[in-house]
């Protein structure tokens, strides 16, 4: 589903964010990408979204080599990947429902379809009563639920979350993780970059650990700090 | 993907409502720029109109020798009237010349106190179709029997006027063009400012999978609406100023041939609105595109 072949990313002249990274994520997997700030987690997420180009190596997503995707085709590529961010990245002037609807509008879906789908997905994330609220009127956990709903509303094959619980308290984080788990169970490949130790330890999923741009560990049912 | 006009328009209107102050700023900038541009156009048009009517007024005066009798004069008048370059010939007798002189200086009777009949000669006033033909017509009149000293036409003045007005009109057009360029920069700068404030939104849209066009279109609509509002108001003010000026000049500057017809009001109205709208569209298009590289 997602494959990194010897990927190196160097920023500026000599700041290596990733060094010769090899990773294969299978269809339907749930993978934690762990490591401290600056270890290269976010760089991997951004490379998958083709926000950046790798300095060396190749990345394949669903069998397509990313370097072969033209600038014009990037939007189509991104529609295959639902995205959840630490800072939610919601549109501040739109309500919860409008934010979710926007992700459907960009793909040119019919408004009838949007009107039926948006309430369904907001119900799934437990926000039916808050769908008319703007992001500023929602709590952090609620905003993250909206952003998950937006990421998932078009049912993309891949969902990537970059520090989804980074701004949330532990109780709220559990809810978010459960939501991601549910999304994974219906067949979506989920990749979560995080340094939330507790969460990783509780979930017992595949853990890929990064340190200074290199993969130092890859365990099928891992914990945050497995011994090597 | 189909072009969802309604969706883009709703988005644009919503954006204008939420960023109302920014929209007002952009519309006001457009208003001011288009207003000054329009006034520049007005001035050029009126100068051109005045120069045109001055040039049209060019005529040759032939002070007739006093020994010419009425029959000869009538015949000459007819003959000259037949010249292809001549628009009109009119005869002024000695008495009429004196009366006219007295009327012109009616405020200062001492000027004409000592001027009796016979001092001012009778004349033929020959109106030309074009100022440039003055020389040719004068030559012909001389071959018809006019002495060079009897002909009075502002030949050199005409030539100088031609050159000067040419420079003046080009200067005005140059200034207007320069102003147009600075308007484009000013307006697109104020649009860029309002878009810069929302660059994070643009990033989010791109990350959710929106194509460049999908992100850009509402912004372009927004720019179009703002600039149309600003430009339309400015164009109306320009037209109104023109009416005021023409009215005022007819009472205050009766000697200046200011004509309301010198300015094509409808043309100015639409030209200004279209220029304003085009600047708005191009300005917002270019400004958003800078933030789309994600």
XYZ file of C-alpha atoms in Angstrom:
522
model
C 0.000 0.000 0.000
C 2.777 2.381 1.007
C 6.393 1.588 0.223
C 9.571 3.553 0.957
C 12.642 2.372 -0.941
C 15.899 3.791 0.333
C 14.334 7.196 0.865
C 16.567 10.057 1.887
C 15.353 13.596 2.478
C 17.819 16.376 3.010
C 16.676 19.895 3.863
C 18.837 22.834 2.948
C 22.399 21.823 2.287
C 23.060 19.066 4.790
C 20.198 18.615 7.258
C 19.157 15.013 6.774
C 15.584 14.483 7.965
C 15.444 10.910 6.645
C 18.293 8.613 5.768
C 17.896 5.533 3.573
C 14.474 4.607 4.958
C 12.882 1.342 3.835
C 9.320 0.613 4.870
C 6.442 -1.401 3.544
C 2.913 -0.970 4.864
C 0.402 -3.597 3.753
C -3.204 -3.024 2.775
C -5.403 -2.795 5.855
C -2.557 -2.462 8.354
C -2.511 -0.176 11.374
C 0.972 1.233 11.876
C 2.377 3.548 14.522
C 5.284 5.690 13.486
C 7.017 6.693 16.707
C 9.985 8.761 17.651
C 10.909 12.032 19.257
C 10.281 15.407 17.708
C 12.641 15.850 14.794
C 13.077 12.125 14.235
C 11.516 12.359 10.783
C 7.912 11.220 11.375
C 6.288 14.303 9.916
C 8.710 14.297 7.012
C 7.508 10.801 6.118
C 3.874 11.929 6.296
C 4.590 14.913 4.084
C 6.486 12.776 1.609
C 3.512 10.422 1.322
C 1.234 13.413 0.640
C 3.770 14.629 -1.914
C 4.152 17.904 -0.088
C 7.884 17.257 -0.414
C 9.958 15.353 -2.915
C 12.529 12.867 -1.594
C 16.155 13.775 -2.182
C 16.905 10.166 -3.090
C 14.977 6.914 -3.257
C 11.412 6.176 -4.312
C 8.016 6.147 -2.633
C 5.113 4.085 -3.926
C 1.528 4.597 -2.807
C -1.005 2.030 -4.041
C 1.472 0.886 -6.674
C 2.082 4.376 -8.084
C 5.523 5.894 -7.894
C 5.016 9.372 -6.436
C 7.736 10.998 -8.531
C 5.735 10.067 -11.627
C 2.703 12.082 -10.459
C 2.584 15.487 -12.139
C 1.770 18.621 -10.160
C -1.683 18.695 -11.720
C -2.381 15.139 -10.529
C -1.423 15.769 -6.907
C -5.002 16.619 -5.812
C -6.199 13.287 -7.177
C -3.405 11.513 -5.303
C -4.318 13.264 -2.053
C -7.949 12.230 -2.339
C -6.766 8.656 -1.773
C -5.301 9.681 1.546
C -7.375 11.000 4.410
C -5.333 13.299 6.573
C -5.521 14.197 10.252
C -3.158 16.731 11.778
C -2.069 17.704 15.252
C -3.472 21.200 14.779
C -6.661 19.858 13.115
C -6.322 22.218 10.137
C -10.025 22.961 9.953
C -11.315 25.882 7.898
C -12.144 28.473 10.577
C -15.028 30.100 8.743
C -16.906 26.896 8.092
C -19.067 24.876 10.467
C -18.207 21.294 11.361
C -20.600 20.021 8.712
C -19.260 22.450 6.084
C -15.690 21.401 6.807
C -16.594 17.784 6.215
C -18.639 18.688 3.155
C -15.705 20.609 1.681
C -13.696 17.397 1.322
C -16.560 15.993 -0.759
C -17.037 19.184 -2.742
C -13.422 19.187 -3.907
C -14.023 15.848 -5.581
C -17.083 17.245 -7.333
C -19.638 15.037 -5.618
C -23.312 15.810 -5.960
C -24.832 17.992 -3.275
C -27.565 15.396 -2.646
C -24.866 12.870 -1.847
C -23.080 15.381 0.358
C -26.264 16.139 2.278
C -26.836 12.491 3.155
C -23.231 11.509 3.794
C -22.110 14.353 6.035
C -24.622 13.744 8.852
C -23.836 10.014 8.725
C -20.141 10.521 9.169
C -20.644 13.125 11.892
C -22.827 10.646 13.715
C -20.046 8.064 13.413
C -17.622 10.405 15.173
C -20.286 11.402 17.696
C -20.797 15.008 16.712
C -24.368 15.067 15.451
C -25.351 17.786 17.879
C -22.418 20.034 17.036
C -22.524 19.961 13.275
C -23.566 23.617 13.029
C -20.729 24.858 15.250
C -17.605 26.529 13.968
C -14.182 25.176 14.988
C -13.680 27.975 17.523
C -16.818 26.816 19.353
C -15.600 23.221 19.633
C -13.201 21.602 22.093
C -9.896 20.195 20.888
C -11.196 16.639 20.918
C -14.305 17.674 19.015
C -12.245 19.519 16.434
C -10.070 16.456 15.958
C -13.218 14.372 15.455
C -14.358 16.781 12.776
C -10.988 16.507 11.082
C -11.175 12.683 11.213
C -14.679 12.849 9.774
C -13.369 15.052 6.999
C -10.449 12.734 6.346
C -12.687 9.716 6.182
C -15.856 11.012 4.539
C -14.777 10.015 1.048
C -13.669 6.610 2.383
C -10.088 6.823 1.183
C -8.043 3.596 1.220
C -5.414 5.252 3.397
C -5.751 7.421 6.473
C -2.720 9.219 7.853
C -2.684 10.951 11.202
C 0.226 13.175 12.215
C 0.260 13.515 16.022
C -3.535 13.317 16.200
C -3.524 13.412 19.994
C -0.665 15.869 20.368
C -2.921 18.688 21.543
C -5.408 16.590 23.488
C -5.681 15.344 27.057
C -5.311 11.585 27.691
C -9.043 10.816 28.045
C -9.880 12.580 24.813
C -6.954 10.865 23.136
C -8.393 7.423 23.912
C -11.569 8.362 22.088
C -9.624 9.553 19.059
C -7.539 6.371 18.966
C -10.658 4.211 19.226
C -12.085 6.105 16.302
C -8.963 5.467 14.250
C -9.090 1.813 15.254
C -12.688 1.527 14.053
C -11.764 3.103 10.757
C -8.927 0.586 10.416
C -11.249 -2.336 11.134
C -13.423 -1.583 8.135
C -10.414 -2.031 5.890
C -8.656 1.327 5.805
C -4.877 1.372 6.027
C -4.045 3.655 8.945
C -0.677 5.253 9.618
C -0.334 7.214 12.854
C 2.749 9.277 13.574
C 2.910 9.976 17.295
C 5.021 10.292 20.387
C 2.096 9.421 22.628
C 3.697 6.524 24.518
C 0.628 5.403 26.461
C -1.496 5.210 23.383
C 1.000 3.100 21.486
C 1.454 0.743 24.407
C -2.282 0.221 24.867
C -3.083 -0.463 21.212
C -0.503 -3.203 20.584
C -0.186 -2.531 16.883
C 2.766 -2.554 14.540
C 5.291 0.034 15.715
C 7.953 1.560 13.498
C 10.442 3.602 15.493
C 12.447 6.420 13.958
C 15.512 8.041 15.410
C 17.397 10.815 13.718
C 15.928 9.945 10.371
C 16.583 6.217 10.498
C 14.270 3.329 11.242
C 15.650 1.747 14.392
C 12.875 -0.739 15.155
C 9.895 -2.375 13.443
C 7.720 -4.667 15.574
C 4.463 -6.330 14.612
C 2.823 -6.001 18.030
C 5.091 -3.445 19.540
C 5.243 -0.939 22.328
C 6.719 2.532 22.344
C 9.973 1.486 23.982
C 10.524 -2.158 22.983
C 13.983 -3.441 23.576
C 15.895 -4.026 20.379
C -15.108 17.895 -13.093
C -18.105 20.069 -13.739
C -17.791 23.776 -12.992
C -20.049 24.439 -10.050
C -20.796 28.145 -10.517
C -23.307 28.316 -7.667
C -20.924 26.723 -5.192
C -18.052 29.047 -6.105
C -20.303 32.110 -5.956
C -21.652 31.105 -2.540
C -18.110 30.539 -1.287
C -17.017 33.934 -2.620
C -19.957 35.743 -1.004
C -19.354 33.937 2.287
C -15.683 34.939 2.166
C -16.607 38.549 1.520
C -18.955 38.501 4.481
C -16.423 36.966 6.870
C -13.540 39.141 5.654
C -15.686 42.215 5.231
C -13.072 44.765 6.234
C -10.531 43.319 3.816
C -13.128 43.342 1.045
C -13.938 46.964 1.779
C -10.236 47.798 1.596
C -9.840 46.091 -1.768
C -13.002 47.723 -3.138
C -11.922 51.142 -1.866
C -8.486 50.813 -3.448
C -10.144 49.945 -6.740
C -12.533 52.853 -6.326
C -9.743 55.379 -5.797
C -7.562 54.030 -8.604
C -10.384 53.891 -11.121
C -11.582 57.337 -10.063
C -8.193 58.921 -10.730
C -7.830 56.937 -13.931
C -11.269 58.140 -15.033
C -10.475 61.758 -14.236
C -7.306 61.379 -16.315
C -9.383 60.076 -19.196
C -11.816 62.959 -18.787
C -9.049 65.553 -18.915
C -7.508 63.978 -22.026
C -10.855 63.791 -23.759
C -11.707 67.401 -23.001
C -8.284 68.687 -24.048
C -8.618 66.727 -27.255
C -12.095 68.104 -27.757
C -11.029 71.705 -27.165
C -7.996 71.390 -29.423
C -10.138 69.789 -32.082
C -12.670 72.601 -32.032
C -9.932 75.260 -32.009
C -8.396 73.656 -35.060
C -11.790 73.468 -36.702
C -12.235 77.165 -36.094
C -9.260 78.070 -38.232
C -10.244 80.542 -40.879
C -8.657 83.007 -43.221
C -9.696 86.610 -43.191
C -9.373 88.627 -46.330
C -9.487 92.340 -45.670
C -10.961 93.581 -48.876
C -9.457 96.606 -50.546
C -11.819 99.577 -50.258
C -12.007 100.045 -54.013
C -13.759 96.696 -54.507
C -17.403 97.155 -55.313
C -20.252 95.009 -54.030
C -20.619 93.085 -57.316
C -16.974 92.043 -57.313
C -17.255 91.059 -53.694
C -20.327 88.911 -54.273
C -18.673 87.212 -57.218
C -15.520 86.556 -55.205
C -17.551 85.194 -52.320
C -19.230 82.715 -54.638
C -15.972 81.685 -56.253
C -14.231 81.072 -52.925
C -17.234 79.222 -51.616
C -16.684 76.767 -54.443
C -13.148 75.842 -53.321
C -13.150 72.236 -52.089
C -11.083 73.133 -48.982
C -13.502 75.837 -47.923
C -16.380 75.064 -45.615
C -18.047 78.436 -45.519
C -17.561 82.036 -46.599
C -19.212 84.990 -44.969
C -19.024 88.681 -45.748
C -18.566 91.362 -43.166
C -19.183 94.891 -44.310
C -17.385 97.934 -42.920
C -20.397 98.856 -40.801
C -20.709 95.327 -39.437
C -17.006 95.289 -38.618
C -17.378 98.478 -36.622
C -20.467 97.263 -34.807
C -18.751 94.035 -33.904
C -15.704 95.908 -32.664
C -17.873 98.151 -30.504
C -19.672 95.140 -29.090
C -16.435 93.399 -28.204
C -15.195 96.422 -26.318
C -18.548 97.584 -25.010
C -17.043 97.771 -21.502
C -14.343 100.228 -22.650
C -15.997 102.760 -24.940
C -12.796 104.887 -25.015
C -11.179 102.214 -27.226
C -13.540 102.833 -30.102
C -14.379 106.471 -29.450
C -12.147 107.754 -32.229
C -12.764 104.965 -34.675
C -15.165 105.999 -37.322
C -16.470 104.321 -40.422
C -13.865 103.392 -43.013
C -11.130 102.583 -40.547
C -12.077 98.963 -40.262
C -12.124 97.255 -43.639
C -14.815 94.988 -44.977
C -13.718 91.381 -45.014
C -14.464 87.897 -46.196
C -14.220 85.271 -43.510
C -13.255 81.965 -45.050
C -13.732 78.882 -42.896
C -11.564 75.932 -43.787
C -12.298 72.249 -43.522
C -8.841 71.581 -42.093
C -6.212 73.801 -40.534
C -3.451 72.258 -42.621
C -5.004 73.602 -45.808
C -4.538 77.248 -44.818
C -1.360 77.693 -46.866
C -2.805 76.185 -50.044
C -5.973 78.239 -49.811
C -3.991 81.433 -49.191
C -1.932 80.760 -52.330
C -5.087 80.351 -54.328
C -6.552 83.552 -52.978
C -3.413 85.394 -53.978
C -3.743 84.053 -57.515
C -7.324 85.324 -57.444
C -6.059 88.818 -56.825
C -5.618 89.161 -53.086
C -2.529 91.059 -52.010
C -0.438 89.084 -49.430
C -0.875 91.892 -46.881
C -4.672 91.630 -47.085
C -4.758 88.015 -45.920
C -4.781 87.259 -42.261
C -4.514 83.710 -41.066
C -2.717 82.311 -38.058
C -0.558 79.967 -40.066
C 2.325 79.688 -37.640
C 0.055 79.539 -34.660
C -1.716 76.646 -36.267
C 1.501 74.766 -36.854
C 2.655 75.332 -33.325
C -0.721 74.412 -31.923
C -0.632 71.183 -33.877
C 2.755 70.220 -32.478
C 2.000 71.329 -28.923
C -1.333 69.610 -28.683
C 0.199 66.464 -30.113
C 2.753 66.401 -27.300
C 0.153 67.334 -24.744
C -2.238 64.590 -25.718
C 0.531 61.995 -25.826
C 1.722 63.238 -22.457
C -1.754 62.827 -21.017
C -2.081 59.351 -22.481
C 1.350 58.466 -21.129
C 0.382 59.674 -17.662
C -2.865 57.739 -17.857
C -1.011 54.584 -18.884
C 1.483 54.996 -16.037
C -1.383 55.437 -13.667
C -3.018 52.320 -15.029
C 0.137 50.349 -14.246
C 0.316 51.699 -10.722
C -3.389 50.934 -10.248
C -2.778 47.342 -11.262
C 0.034 47.082 -8.730
C -1.904 48.818 -5.978
C -5.084 46.840 -6.438
C -3.362 43.485 -6.783
C -1.315 44.315 -3.715
C -4.399 44.902 -1.609
C -5.895 41.666 -2.939
C -2.683 39.825 -2.150
C -2.810 41.175 1.368
C -6.298 39.810 1.904
C -5.286 36.447 0.466
C -2.079 36.339 2.465
C -4.185 36.524 5.614
C -5.879 33.318 4.511
C -2.907 31.339 3.228
C -3.421 28.718 5.936
C -6.896 28.052 4.625
C -5.476 27.600 1.166
C -2.977 25.094 2.523
C -5.756 23.132 4.217
C -7.817 23.106 1.030
C -4.864 21.761 -0.907
C -4.203 19.055 1.700
C -7.806 17.898 1.558
C -7.301 17.284 -2.146
C -8.654 20.440 -3.750
C -7.227 21.195 -7.162
C -5.628 24.587 -7.832
C -8.665 25.691 -9.796
C -11.035 24.656 -7.041
C -9.176 26.725 -4.465
C -8.605 29.631 -6.797
C -12.036 30.161 -8.304
C -13.819 31.527 -5.215
C -10.942 33.953 -4.655
C -11.135 35.120 -8.260
C -14.911 35.580 -7.945
C -14.301 37.511 -4.762
C -11.755 39.753 -6.468
C -14.145 40.258 -9.365
C -17.068 41.228 -7.121
C -14.974 43.605 -5.016
C -13.446 45.352 -7.992
C -16.744 45.604 -9.860
C -18.301 47.334 -6.874
C -15.350 49.733 -6.531
C -15.017 50.374 -10.269
C -18.745 50.892 -10.842
C -18.981 53.471 -8.083
C -15.866 55.211 -9.409
C -17.165 55.180 -12.993
C -20.474 56.697 -11.885
C -18.636 59.418 -9.983
C -16.474 60.121 -13.045
C -19.536 60.476 -15.255
C -21.148 62.716 -12.681
C -18.001 64.871 -12.437
C -18.040 65.198 -16.219
C -21.607 66.483 -16.193
C -20.736 68.957 -13.451
C -17.661 70.162 -15.356
C -19.469 70.627 -18.650
C -22.264 72.504 -16.896
C -19.874 74.675 -14.949
C -17.634 75.467 -17.919
C -20.550 76.629 -19.997
C -21.282 79.383 -17.503
C -17.758 80.025 -16.183
C -15.650 79.551 -19.307
C -17.890 80.539 -22.206
C -14.869 81.140 -24.465
C -13.618 77.570 -23.955
C -15.299 75.278 -26.416
C -15.972 72.560 -23.837
C -18.486 70.202 -25.319
C -20.360 67.478 -23.521
C -19.950 65.530 -26.714
C -16.163 65.489 -26.282
C -16.570 62.702 -23.752
C -18.289 59.501 -24.678
C -19.963 58.910 -21.339
C -21.107 55.386 -22.063
C -17.659 54.417 -23.297
C -15.968 55.841 -20.187
C -18.486 54.132 -17.939
C -17.971 50.694 -19.421
C -14.245 51.062 -20.053
C -13.627 51.939 -16.410
C -15.782 49.108 -15.089
C -14.156 46.595 -17.410
C -10.648 47.799 -16.584
C -11.431 47.611 -12.854
C -12.956 44.154 -13.127
C -10.043 42.885 -15.198
C -7.536 44.160 -12.656
C -9.529 42.457 -9.896
C -9.618 39.125 -11.714
C -5.979 39.150 -12.770
C -4.832 40.460 -9.393
C -6.609 37.787 -7.374
C -5.659 35.040 -9.846
C -1.979 35.902 -9.599
C -2.093 36.384 -5.826
C -3.744 33.039 -5.043
C -1.471 31.186 -7.404
C 1.501 32.239 -5.291
C 0.055 30.353 -2.333
C -0.966 27.244 -4.229
C 2.480 25.680 -4.424
C 1.932 23.058 -1.746
